[in-house]
XYZ file of C-alpha atoms in Angstrom:
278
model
C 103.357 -140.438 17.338
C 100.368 -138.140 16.136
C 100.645 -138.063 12.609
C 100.067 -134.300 12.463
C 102.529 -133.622 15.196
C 105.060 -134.875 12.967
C 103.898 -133.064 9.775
C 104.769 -129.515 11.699
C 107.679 -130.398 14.192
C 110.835 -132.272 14.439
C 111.493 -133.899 17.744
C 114.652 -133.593 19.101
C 116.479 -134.593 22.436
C 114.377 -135.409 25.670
C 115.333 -132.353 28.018
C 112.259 -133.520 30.784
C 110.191 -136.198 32.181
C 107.518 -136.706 34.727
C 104.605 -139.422 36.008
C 102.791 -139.479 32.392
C 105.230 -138.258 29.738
C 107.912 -136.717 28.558
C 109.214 -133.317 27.194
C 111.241 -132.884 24.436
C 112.628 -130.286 22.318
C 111.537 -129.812 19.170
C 112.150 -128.100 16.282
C 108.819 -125.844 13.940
C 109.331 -126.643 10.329
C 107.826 -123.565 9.454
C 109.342 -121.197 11.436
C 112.714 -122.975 12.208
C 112.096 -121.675 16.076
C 112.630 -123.864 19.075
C 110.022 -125.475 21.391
C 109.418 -127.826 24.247
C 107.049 -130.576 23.313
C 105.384 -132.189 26.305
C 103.887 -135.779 25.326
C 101.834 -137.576 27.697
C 101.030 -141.164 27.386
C 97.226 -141.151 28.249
C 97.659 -144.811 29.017
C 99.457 -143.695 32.377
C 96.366 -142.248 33.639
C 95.746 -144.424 35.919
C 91.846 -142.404 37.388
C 89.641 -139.769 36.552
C 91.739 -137.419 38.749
C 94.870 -137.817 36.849
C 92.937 -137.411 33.641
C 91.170 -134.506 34.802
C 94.914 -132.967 35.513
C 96.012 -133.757 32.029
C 92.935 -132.204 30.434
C 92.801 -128.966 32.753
C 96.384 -127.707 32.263
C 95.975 -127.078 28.460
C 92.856 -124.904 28.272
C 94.526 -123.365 31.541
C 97.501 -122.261 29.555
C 95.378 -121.537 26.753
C 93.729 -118.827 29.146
C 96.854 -117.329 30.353
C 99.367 -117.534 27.603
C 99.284 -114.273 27.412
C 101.317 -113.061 29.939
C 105.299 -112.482 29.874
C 105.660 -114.746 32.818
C 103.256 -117.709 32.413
C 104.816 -120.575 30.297
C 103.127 -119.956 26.180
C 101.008 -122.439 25.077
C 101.479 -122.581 21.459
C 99.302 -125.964 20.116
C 97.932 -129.081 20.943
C 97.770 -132.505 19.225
C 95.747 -135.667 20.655
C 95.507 -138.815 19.268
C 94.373 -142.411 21.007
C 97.159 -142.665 23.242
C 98.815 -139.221 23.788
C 98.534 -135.685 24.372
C 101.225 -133.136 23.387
C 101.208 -129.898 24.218
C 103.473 -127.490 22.792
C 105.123 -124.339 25.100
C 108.079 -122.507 25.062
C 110.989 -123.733 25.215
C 112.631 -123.175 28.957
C 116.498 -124.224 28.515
C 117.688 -122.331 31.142
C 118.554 -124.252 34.709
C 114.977 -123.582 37.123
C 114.757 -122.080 39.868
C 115.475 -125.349 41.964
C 118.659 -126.224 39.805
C 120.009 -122.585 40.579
C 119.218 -122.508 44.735
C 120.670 -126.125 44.933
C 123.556 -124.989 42.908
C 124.623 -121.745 44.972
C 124.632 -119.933 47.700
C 121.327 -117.919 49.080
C 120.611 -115.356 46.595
C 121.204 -111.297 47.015
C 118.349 -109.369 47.934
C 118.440 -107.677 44.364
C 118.341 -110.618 42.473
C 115.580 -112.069 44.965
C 113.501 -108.816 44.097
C 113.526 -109.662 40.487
C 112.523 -113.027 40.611
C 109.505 -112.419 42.882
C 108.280 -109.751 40.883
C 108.247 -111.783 38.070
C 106.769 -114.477 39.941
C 104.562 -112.174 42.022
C 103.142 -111.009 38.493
C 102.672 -113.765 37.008
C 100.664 -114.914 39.973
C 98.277 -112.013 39.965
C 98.018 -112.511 36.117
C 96.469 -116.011 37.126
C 94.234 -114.659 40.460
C 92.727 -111.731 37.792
C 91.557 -114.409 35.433
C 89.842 -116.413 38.164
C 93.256 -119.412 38.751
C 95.073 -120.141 41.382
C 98.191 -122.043 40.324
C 98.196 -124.076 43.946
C 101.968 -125.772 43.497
C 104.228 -122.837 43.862
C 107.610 -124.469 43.701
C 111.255 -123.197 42.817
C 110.910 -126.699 40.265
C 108.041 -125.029 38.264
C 109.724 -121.421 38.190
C 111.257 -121.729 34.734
C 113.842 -119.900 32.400
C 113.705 -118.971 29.175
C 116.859 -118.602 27.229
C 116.666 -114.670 27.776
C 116.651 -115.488 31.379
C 112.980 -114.262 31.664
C 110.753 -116.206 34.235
C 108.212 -118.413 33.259
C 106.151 -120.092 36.213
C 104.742 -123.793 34.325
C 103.307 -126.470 35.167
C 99.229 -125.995 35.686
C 98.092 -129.842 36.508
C 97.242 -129.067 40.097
C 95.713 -125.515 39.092
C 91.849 -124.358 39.675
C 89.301 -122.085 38.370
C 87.596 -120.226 40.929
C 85.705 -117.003 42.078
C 84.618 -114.405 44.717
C 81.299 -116.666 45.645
C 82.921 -120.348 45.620
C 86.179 -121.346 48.070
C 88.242 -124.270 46.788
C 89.458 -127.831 48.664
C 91.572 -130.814 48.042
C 94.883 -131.041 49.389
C 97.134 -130.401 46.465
C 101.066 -128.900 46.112
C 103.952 -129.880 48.027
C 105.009 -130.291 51.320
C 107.221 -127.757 52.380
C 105.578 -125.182 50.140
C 101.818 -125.609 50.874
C 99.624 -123.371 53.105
C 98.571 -124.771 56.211
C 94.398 -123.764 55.357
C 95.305 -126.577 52.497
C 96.588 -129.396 54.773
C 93.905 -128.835 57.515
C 90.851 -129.367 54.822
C 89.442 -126.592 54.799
C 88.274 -124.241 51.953
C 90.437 -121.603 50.838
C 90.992 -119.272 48.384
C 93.619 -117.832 46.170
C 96.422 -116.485 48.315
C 97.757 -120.626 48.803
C 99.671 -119.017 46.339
C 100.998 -115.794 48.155
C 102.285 -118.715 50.618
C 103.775 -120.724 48.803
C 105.534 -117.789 46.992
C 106.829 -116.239 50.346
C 108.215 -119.945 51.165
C 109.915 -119.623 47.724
C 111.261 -115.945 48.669
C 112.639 -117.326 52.252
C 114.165 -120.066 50.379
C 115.909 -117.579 48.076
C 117.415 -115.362 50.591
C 118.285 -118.072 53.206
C 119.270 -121.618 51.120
C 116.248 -123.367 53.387
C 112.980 -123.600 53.353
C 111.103 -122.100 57.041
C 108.857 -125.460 57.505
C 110.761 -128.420 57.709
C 110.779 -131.857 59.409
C 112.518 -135.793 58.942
C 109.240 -137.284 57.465
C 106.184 -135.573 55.115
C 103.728 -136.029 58.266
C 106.443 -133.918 60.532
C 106.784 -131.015 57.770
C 103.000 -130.751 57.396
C 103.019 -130.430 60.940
C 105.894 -127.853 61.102
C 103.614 -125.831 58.871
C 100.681 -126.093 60.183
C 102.069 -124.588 63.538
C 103.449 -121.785 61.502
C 105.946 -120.396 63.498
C 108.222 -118.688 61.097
C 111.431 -117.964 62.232
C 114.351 -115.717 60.946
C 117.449 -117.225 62.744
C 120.342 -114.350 63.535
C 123.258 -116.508 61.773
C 121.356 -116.305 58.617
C 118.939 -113.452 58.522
C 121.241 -111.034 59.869
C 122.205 -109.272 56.889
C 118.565 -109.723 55.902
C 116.874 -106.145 55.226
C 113.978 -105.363 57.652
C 111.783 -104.759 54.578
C 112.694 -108.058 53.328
C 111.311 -109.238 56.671
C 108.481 -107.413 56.725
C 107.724 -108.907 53.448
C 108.128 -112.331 54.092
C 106.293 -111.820 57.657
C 103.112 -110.783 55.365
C 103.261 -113.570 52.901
C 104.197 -116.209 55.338
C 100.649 -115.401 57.368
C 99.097 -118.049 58.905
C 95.721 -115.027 59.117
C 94.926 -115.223 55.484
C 92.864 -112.115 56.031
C 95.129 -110.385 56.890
C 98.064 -112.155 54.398
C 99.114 -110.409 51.240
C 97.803 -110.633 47.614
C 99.472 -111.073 44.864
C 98.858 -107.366 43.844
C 99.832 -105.917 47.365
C 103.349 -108.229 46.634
C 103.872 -105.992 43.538
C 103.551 -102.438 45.492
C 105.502 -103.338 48.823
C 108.426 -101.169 49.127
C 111.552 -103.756 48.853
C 109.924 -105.154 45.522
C 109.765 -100.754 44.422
C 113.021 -100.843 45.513
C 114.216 -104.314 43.846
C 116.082 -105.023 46.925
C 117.480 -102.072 47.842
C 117.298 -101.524 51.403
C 116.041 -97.864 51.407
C 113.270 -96.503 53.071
C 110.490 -95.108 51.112
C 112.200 -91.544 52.262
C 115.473 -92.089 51.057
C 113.727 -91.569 47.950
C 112.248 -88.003 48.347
């Protein structure tokens, strides 16, 4: 354990773990606040792409801490054999624990999240990032129940001159562009988010199939469907939301900023029409 780690923080009871570490929480000894402490055992890193992962999501968070959605990156130790990283502290159940939990969500409370979410992404497409694993597992809660969307490894710098590649996220949530090789830019994310938002309203996700190579497959094709026995009490602008996230035509698919001004996330859910307002 880094020497200088323990000087400023007690660790306290494991409350994560992944390929290369784990996260605890852990305890400032000058502030008395709470924090989650993500150590990774640099020994794990098996290739330069999983140490390349490690290294990036740091000075990622470091570049976007300062939003009310992204996950705060508070310090960093290193010694010879691990990294920690210390973040808030998310004890709240994610995103995944709560739509595996209970029923589909209401349209209100699906409003809220993906504003939060929808802001958090444009927060990372201003400062040149695309986050590229959009997941209900890396939408986090705080103990105020405010969103925090974590978990950068797979994330990417770019800008208006250079595309990116590599096929990266996870199956049922990645953009077809992604899984057919070619270059693309930031709005994998808007994708991935509208999967999220489908997934929210309906309990499933829209792309789906037995094995990985049949779900790449399913969304590839990209035939998104709203079936009556679920989607019927569904709000058209819901819909017509989801219709321009879920766009195979990324030209003509949302942003994150055109998320933010659609009418159902103005309305948080309601289902009036911009007229019912006047």
């Amino acid at each position: 354990m880094c020497e200088k780690l323990k000087r400023e923080y007690q660790l306290c009871e494991e409350i994560g773990r992944g390929r290369f570490g784990v996260v605890y929480r852990c305890i400032s000894f000058v502030s008395g606040g709470s924090f989650a402490c993500k150590s990774i055992d640099k020994r794990l890193l098996s290739d330069a792409v999983d140490r390349e992962c490690v290294e990036k999501e740091p000075k990622i968070l470091q570049q976007l801490s300062n939003h009310p959605n992204v996950l705060q990156l508070y310090q960093v130790f290193e010694d010879e054999n691990y990294l920690h990283i210390i973040t808030d502290l998310c004890s709240s159940p994610d995103l995944y624990h709560r739509l595996t939990t209970s029923p589909p969500l209401s349209e209100t409370a699906a409003a809220s999240i993906l504003h939060s979410l929808a802001s958090a992404i444009a927060h990372c497409h201003r400062n040149g990032i695309a986050h590229r694993d959009i997941k209900p597992d890396n939408i986090l809660f705080d103990s105020r129940n405010k969103l925090k969307l974590a978990d950068f490894g797979s994330a990417e710098w770019f800008n208006g001159t250079t595309m990116m590649s590599g096929v990266v996220g996870t199956p049922y949530y990645v953009a077809p562009e992604v899984l057919l090789g070619r270059e693309y830019d930031e709005k994998v994310d808007v994708w991935s988010a509208g999967v999220v938002l489908y997934l929210m309203l309906s309990g499933f996700v829209p792309f789906y199939g037995e094995t990985a190579g049949e779900t790449f497959e399913a969304v590839v094709r990209g035939n998104l469907r709203f079936p009556t026995k679920v989607f019927r009490s569904v709000s058209v602008e819901a819909k017509d939301l989801l219709r321009k996230m879920i766009c195979k035509d990324v030209s003509r698919r949302f942003s994150a900023e055109q998320i933010l001004r659609h009418p159902w996330i103005i309305n948080g859910g309601e289902t009036r029409s911009m007229t019912d307002l006047t």
